[in-house]
Coordinates of N, CA, C and O in Angstrom, one line a residue:
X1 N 12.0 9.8 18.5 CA 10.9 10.3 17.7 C 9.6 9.6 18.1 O 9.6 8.4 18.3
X2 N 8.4 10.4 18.3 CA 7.3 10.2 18.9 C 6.5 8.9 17.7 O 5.6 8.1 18.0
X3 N 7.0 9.2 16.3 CA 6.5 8.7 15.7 C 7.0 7.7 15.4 O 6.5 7.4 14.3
X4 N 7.9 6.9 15.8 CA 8.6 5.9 14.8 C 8.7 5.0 16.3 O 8.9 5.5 17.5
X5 N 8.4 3.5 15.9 CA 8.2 2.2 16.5 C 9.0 1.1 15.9 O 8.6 0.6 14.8
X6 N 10.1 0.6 16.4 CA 10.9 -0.5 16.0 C 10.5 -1.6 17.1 O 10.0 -1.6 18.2
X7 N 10.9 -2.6 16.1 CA 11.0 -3.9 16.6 C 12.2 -4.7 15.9 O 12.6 -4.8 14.7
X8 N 12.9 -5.2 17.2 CA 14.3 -5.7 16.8 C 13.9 -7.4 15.9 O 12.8 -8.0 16.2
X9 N 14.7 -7.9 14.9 CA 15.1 -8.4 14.4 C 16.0 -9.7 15.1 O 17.2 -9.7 15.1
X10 N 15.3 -10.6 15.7 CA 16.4 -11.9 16.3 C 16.1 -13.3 15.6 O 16.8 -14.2 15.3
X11 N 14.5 -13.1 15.6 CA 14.2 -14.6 15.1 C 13.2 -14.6 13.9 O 13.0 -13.8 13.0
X12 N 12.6 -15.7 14.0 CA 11.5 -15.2 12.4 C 10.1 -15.0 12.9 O 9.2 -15.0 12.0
X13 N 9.8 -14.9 14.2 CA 8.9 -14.6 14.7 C 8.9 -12.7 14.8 O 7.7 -12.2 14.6
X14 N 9.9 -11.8 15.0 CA 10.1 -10.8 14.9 C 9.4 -10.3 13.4 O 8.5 -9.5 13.2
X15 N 10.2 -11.1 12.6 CA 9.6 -10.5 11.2 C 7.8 -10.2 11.3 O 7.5 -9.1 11.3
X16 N 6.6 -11.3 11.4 CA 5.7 -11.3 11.5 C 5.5 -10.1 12.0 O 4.9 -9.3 11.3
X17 N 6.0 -9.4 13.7 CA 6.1 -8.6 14.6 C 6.1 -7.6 13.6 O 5.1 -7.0 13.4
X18 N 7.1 -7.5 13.0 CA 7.4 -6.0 12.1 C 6.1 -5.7 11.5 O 5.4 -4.7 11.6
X19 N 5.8 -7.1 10.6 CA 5.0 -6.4 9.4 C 3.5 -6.2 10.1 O 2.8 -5.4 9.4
X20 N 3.0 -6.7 11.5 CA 1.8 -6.7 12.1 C 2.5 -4.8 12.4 O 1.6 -4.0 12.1
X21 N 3.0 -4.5 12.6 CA 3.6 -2.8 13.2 C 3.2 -2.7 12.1 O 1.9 -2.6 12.1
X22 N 3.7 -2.7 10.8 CA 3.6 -2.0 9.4 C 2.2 -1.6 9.0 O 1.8 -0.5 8.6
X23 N 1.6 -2.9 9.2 CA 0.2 -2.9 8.9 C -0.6 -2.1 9.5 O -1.3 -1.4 8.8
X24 N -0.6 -2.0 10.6 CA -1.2 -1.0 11.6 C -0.8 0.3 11.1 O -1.7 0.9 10.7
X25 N 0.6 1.1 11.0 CA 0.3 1.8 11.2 C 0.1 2.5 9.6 O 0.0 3.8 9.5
X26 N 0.1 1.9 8.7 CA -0.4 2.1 7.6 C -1.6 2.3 7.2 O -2.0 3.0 6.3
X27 N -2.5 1.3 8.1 CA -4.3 0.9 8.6 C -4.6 2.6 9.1 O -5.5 3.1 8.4
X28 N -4.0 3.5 10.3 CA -3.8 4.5 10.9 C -3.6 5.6 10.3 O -4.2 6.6 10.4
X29 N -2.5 5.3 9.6 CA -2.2 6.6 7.9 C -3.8 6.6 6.8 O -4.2 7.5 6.1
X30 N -4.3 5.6 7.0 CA -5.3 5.6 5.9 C -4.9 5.1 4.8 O -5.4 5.5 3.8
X31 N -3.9 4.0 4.6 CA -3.5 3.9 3.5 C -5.0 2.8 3.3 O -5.9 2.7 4.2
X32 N -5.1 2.2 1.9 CA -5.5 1.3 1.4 C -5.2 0.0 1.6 O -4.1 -0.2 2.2
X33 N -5.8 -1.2 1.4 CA -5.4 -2.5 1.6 C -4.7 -2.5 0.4 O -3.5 -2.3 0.8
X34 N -4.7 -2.5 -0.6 CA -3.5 -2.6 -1.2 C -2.2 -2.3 -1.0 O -1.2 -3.1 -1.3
X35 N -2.1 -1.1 -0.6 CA -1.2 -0.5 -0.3 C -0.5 -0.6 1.2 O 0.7 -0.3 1.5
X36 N -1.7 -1.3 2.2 CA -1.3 -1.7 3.2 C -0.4 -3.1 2.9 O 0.7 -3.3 3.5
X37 N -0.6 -3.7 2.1 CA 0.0 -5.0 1.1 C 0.9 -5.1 0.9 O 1.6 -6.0 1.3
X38 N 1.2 -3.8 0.1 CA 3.0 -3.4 -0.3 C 3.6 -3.3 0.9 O 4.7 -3.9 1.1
X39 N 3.1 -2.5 1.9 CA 4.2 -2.6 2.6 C 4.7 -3.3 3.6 O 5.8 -3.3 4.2
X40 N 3.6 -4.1 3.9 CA 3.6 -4.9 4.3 C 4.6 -6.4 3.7 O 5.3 -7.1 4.5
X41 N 4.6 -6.6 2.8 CA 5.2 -6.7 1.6 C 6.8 -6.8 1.8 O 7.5 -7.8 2.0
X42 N 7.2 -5.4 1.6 CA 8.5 -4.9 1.4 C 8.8 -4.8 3.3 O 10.0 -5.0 3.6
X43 N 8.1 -4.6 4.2 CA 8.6 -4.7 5.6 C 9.2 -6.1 5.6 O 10.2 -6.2 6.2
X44 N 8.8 -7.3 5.2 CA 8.6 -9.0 5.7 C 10.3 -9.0 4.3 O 11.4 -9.3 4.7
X45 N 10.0 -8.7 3.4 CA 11.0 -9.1 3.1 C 12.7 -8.2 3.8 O 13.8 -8.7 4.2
X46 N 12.4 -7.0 3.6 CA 13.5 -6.4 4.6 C 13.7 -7.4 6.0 O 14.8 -7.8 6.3
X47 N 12.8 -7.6 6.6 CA 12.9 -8.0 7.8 C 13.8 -9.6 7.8 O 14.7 -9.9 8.6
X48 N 13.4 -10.5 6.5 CA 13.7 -11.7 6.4 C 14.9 -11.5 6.0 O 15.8 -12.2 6.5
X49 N 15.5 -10.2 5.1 CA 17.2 -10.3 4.9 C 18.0 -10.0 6.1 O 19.2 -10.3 6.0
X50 N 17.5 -9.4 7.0 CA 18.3 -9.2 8.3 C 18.6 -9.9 9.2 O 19.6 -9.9 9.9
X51 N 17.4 -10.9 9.1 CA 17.6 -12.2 10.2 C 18.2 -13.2 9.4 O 18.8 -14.1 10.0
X52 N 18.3 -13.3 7.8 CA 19.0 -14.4 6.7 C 20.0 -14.3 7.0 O 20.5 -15.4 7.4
X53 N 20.8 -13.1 6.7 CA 21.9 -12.3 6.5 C 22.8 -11.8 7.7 O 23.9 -12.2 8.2
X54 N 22.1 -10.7 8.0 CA 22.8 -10.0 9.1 C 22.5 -10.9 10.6 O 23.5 -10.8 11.4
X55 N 21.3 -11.9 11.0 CA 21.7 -12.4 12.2 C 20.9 -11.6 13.5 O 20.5 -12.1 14.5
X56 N 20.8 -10.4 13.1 CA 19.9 -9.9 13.6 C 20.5 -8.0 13.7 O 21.6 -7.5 13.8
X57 N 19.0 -7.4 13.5 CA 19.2 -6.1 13.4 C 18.0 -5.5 14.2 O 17.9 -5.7 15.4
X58 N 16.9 -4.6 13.1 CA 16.2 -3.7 13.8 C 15.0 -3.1 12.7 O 15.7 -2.4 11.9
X59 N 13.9 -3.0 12.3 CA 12.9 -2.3 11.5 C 12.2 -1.2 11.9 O 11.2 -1.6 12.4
X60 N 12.2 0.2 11.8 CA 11.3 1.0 12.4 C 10.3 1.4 11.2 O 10.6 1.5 10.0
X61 N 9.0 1.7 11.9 CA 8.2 2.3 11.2 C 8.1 3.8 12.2 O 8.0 4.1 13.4
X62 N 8.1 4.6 10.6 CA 7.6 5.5 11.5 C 6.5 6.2 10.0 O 6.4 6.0 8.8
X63 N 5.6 7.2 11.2 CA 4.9 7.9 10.3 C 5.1 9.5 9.9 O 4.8 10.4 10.7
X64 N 5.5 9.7 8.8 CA 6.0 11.4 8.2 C 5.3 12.3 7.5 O 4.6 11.9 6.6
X65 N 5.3 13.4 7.7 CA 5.0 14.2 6.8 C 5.7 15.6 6.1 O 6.5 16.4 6.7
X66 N 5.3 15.7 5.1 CA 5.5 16.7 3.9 C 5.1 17.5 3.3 O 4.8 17.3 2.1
X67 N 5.1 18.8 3.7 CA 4.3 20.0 2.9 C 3.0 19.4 2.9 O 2.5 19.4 1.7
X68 N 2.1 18.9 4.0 CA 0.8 18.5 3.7 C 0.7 17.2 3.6 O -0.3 16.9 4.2
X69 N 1.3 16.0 3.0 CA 1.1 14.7 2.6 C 1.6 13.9 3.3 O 2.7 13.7 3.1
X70 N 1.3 13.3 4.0 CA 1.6 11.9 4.9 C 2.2 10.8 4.2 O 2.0 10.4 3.1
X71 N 3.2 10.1 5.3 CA 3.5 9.0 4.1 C 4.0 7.7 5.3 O 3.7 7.9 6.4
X72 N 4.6 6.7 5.2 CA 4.9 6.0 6.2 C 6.5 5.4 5.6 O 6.6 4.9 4.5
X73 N 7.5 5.7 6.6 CA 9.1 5.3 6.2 C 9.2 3.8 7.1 O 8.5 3.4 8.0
X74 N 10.2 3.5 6.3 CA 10.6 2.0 7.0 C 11.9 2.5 6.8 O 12.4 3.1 5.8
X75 N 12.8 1.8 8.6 CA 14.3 1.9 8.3 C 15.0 1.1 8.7 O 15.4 1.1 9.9
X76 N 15.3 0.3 8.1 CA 15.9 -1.5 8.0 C 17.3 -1.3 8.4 O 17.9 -0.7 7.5
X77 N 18.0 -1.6 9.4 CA 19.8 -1.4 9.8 C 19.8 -2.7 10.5 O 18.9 -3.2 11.2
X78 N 20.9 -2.9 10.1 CA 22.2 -4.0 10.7 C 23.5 -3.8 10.6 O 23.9 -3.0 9.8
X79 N 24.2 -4.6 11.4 CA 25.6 -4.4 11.7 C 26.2 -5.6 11.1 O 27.3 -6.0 11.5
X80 N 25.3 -6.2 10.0 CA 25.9 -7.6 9.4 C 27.0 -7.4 8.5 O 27.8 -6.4 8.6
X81 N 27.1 -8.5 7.7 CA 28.7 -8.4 7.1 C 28.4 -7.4 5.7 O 29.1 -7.5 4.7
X82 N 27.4 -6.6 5.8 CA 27.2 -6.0 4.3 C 27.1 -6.2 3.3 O 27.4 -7.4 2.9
X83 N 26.6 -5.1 2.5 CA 26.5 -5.8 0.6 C 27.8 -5.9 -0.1 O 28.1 -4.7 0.0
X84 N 28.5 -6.3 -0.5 CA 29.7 -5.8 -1.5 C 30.0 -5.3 -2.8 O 30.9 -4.6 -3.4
X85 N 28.4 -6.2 -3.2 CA 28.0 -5.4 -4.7 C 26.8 -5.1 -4.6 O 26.0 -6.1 -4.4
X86 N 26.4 -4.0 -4.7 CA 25.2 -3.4 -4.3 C 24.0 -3.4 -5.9 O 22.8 -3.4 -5.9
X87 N 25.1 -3.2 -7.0 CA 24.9 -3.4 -8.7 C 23.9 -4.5 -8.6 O 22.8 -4.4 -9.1
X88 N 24.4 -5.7 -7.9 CA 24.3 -7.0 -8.6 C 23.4 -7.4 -7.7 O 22.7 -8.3 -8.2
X89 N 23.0 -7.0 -6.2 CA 21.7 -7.3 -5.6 C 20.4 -6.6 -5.8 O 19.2 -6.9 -5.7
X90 N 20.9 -5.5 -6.2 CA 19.1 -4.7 -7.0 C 19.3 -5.0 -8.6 O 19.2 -3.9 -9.2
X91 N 19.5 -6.1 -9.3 CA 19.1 -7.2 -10.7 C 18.4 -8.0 -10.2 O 18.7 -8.9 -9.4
X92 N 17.2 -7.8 -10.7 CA 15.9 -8.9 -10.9 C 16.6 -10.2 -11.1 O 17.6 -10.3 -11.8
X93 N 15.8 -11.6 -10.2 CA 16.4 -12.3 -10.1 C 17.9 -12.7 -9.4 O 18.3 -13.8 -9.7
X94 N 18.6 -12.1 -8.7 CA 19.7 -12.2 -8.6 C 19.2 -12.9 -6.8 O 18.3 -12.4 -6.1
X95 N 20.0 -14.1 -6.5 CA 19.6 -14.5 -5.2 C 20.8 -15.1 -4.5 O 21.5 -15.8 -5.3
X96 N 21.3 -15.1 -3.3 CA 22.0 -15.6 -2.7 C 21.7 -16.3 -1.8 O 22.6 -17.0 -1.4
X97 N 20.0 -16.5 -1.0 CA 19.5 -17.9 -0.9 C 18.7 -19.1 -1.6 O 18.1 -20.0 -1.0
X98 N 18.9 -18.9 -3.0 CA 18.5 -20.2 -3.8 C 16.7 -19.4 -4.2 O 16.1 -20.2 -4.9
X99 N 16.1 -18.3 -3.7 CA 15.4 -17.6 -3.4 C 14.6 -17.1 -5.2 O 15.1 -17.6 -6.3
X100 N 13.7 -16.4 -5.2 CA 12.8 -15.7 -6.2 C 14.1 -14.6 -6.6 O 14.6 -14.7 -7.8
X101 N 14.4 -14.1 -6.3 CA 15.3 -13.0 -6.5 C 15.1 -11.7 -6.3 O 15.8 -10.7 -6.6
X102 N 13.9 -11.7 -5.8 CA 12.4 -10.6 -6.0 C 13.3 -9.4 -4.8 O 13.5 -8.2 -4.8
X103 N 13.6 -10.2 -4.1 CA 13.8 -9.5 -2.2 C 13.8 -7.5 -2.7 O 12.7 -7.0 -2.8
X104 N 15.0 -6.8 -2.9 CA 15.6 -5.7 -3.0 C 15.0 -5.0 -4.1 O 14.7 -3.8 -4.1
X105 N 15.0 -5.7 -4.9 CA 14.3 -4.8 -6.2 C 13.0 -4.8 -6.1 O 12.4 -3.8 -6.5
X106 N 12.4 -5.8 -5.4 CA 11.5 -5.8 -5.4 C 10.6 -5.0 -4.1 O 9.4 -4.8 -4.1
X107 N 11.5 -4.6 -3.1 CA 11.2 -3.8 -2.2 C 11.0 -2.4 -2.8 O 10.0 -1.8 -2.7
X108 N 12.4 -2.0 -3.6 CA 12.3 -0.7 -4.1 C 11.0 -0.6 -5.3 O 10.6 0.5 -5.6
X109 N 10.6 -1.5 -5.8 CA 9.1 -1.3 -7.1 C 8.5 -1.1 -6.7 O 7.7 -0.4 -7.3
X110 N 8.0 -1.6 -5.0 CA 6.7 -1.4 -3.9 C 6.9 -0.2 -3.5 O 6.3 0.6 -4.1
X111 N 7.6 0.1 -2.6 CA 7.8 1.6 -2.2 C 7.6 2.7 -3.4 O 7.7 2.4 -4.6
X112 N 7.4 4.4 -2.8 CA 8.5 5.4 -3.6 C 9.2 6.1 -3.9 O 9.4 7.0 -4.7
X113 N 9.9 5.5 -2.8 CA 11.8 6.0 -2.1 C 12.2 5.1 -2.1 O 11.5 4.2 -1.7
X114 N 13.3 4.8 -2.4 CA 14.4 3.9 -1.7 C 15.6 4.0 -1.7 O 16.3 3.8 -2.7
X115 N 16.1 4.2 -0.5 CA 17.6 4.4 -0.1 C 18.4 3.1 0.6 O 17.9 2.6 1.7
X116 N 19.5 2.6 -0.1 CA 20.3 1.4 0.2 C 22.0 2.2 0.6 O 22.8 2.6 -0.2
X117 N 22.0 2.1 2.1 CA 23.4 2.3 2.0 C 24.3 1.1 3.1 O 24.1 1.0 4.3
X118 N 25.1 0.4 2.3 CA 25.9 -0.7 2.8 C 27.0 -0.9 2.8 O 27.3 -1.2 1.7
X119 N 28.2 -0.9 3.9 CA 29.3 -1.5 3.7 C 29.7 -2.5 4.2 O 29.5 -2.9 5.4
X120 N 30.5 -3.1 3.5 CA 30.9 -4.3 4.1 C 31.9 -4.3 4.9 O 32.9 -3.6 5.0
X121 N 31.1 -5.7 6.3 CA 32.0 -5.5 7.3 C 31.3 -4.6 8.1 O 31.7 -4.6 9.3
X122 N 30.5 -3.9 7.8 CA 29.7 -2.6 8.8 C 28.6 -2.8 9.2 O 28.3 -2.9 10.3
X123 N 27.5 -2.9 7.6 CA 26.2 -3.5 8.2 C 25.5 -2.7 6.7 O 26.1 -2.1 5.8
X124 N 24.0 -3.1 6.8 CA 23.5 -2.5 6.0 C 22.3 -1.5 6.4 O 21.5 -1.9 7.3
X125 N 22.2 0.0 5.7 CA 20.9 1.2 6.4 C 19.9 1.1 4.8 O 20.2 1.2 3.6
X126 N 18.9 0.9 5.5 CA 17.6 1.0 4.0 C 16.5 1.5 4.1 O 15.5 0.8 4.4
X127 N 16.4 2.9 4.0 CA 15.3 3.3 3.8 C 14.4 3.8 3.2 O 14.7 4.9 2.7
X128 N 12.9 3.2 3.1 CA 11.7 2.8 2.1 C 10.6 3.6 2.6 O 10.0 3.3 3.7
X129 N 10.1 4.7 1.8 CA 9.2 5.4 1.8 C 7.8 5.4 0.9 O 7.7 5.9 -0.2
X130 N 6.8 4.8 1.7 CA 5.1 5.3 1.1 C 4.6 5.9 1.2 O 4.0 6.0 2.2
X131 N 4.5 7.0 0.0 CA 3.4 8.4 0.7 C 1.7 7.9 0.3 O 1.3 7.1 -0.5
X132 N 1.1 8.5 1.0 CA -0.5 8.0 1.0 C -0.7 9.6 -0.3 O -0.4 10.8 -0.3
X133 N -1.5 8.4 -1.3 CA -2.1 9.4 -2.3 C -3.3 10.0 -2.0 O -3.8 10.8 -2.8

């Protein structure tokens, strides 16, 4: 896809990598600084559970459109050991690094999509959608 730009996930220097992609191509959509914010935002934390967790994966941004409306997707995969309870990680507060708890739920309040699919033992697919108003 002409439109979608990944940057692999190995260290925590990648993360920064991701969300400078994010930002740009959000800056390029016309989004808002705020809104450049969020997703910026919800990229860094996606990005930090993959290299926490999974060890290393992959973030693409790409940019889409809809009957007219533009929007920008993020697609977060790994081949890590997956979620098991998927219930109990999108609960505010819920943390398995000693962490805010914010990560997942808080990815999905920023965005206005969000798709979590995980199995364990497999990896985890997440994909987070901003449409520009």
């Amino acid at each position: 896809m002409e439109n979608q730009s990944c940057v692999k996930i190995i260290n925590e220097w990648d993360i920064v990598a991701a969300r400078q992609l994010g930002r740009n191509v959000a800056k390029d959509l016309g989004f808002g600084t705020v809104d450049q914010a969020r997703i910026t935002t919800a990229i860094s934390e996606l990005a930090r559970n993959i290299y926490l967790y999974a060890g290393q994966g992959q973030v693409c941004i790409e940019k889409i459109y809809d009957g007219g409306k533009a929007g920008l997707q993020i697609l977060a995969a790994d081949s890590g050991p997956g979620i098991s309870d998927l219930r109990q990680v999108m609960e505010d507060g819920y943390s398995t690094s000693g962490g805010l708890g914010a990560g997942l739920p808080g990815v999905k309040r920023l965005m206005d999509e969000f798709v979590i699919d995980s199995q364990p033992g497999k990896g985890t697919d997440i994909k987070a959608t901003k449409w520009l108003r």
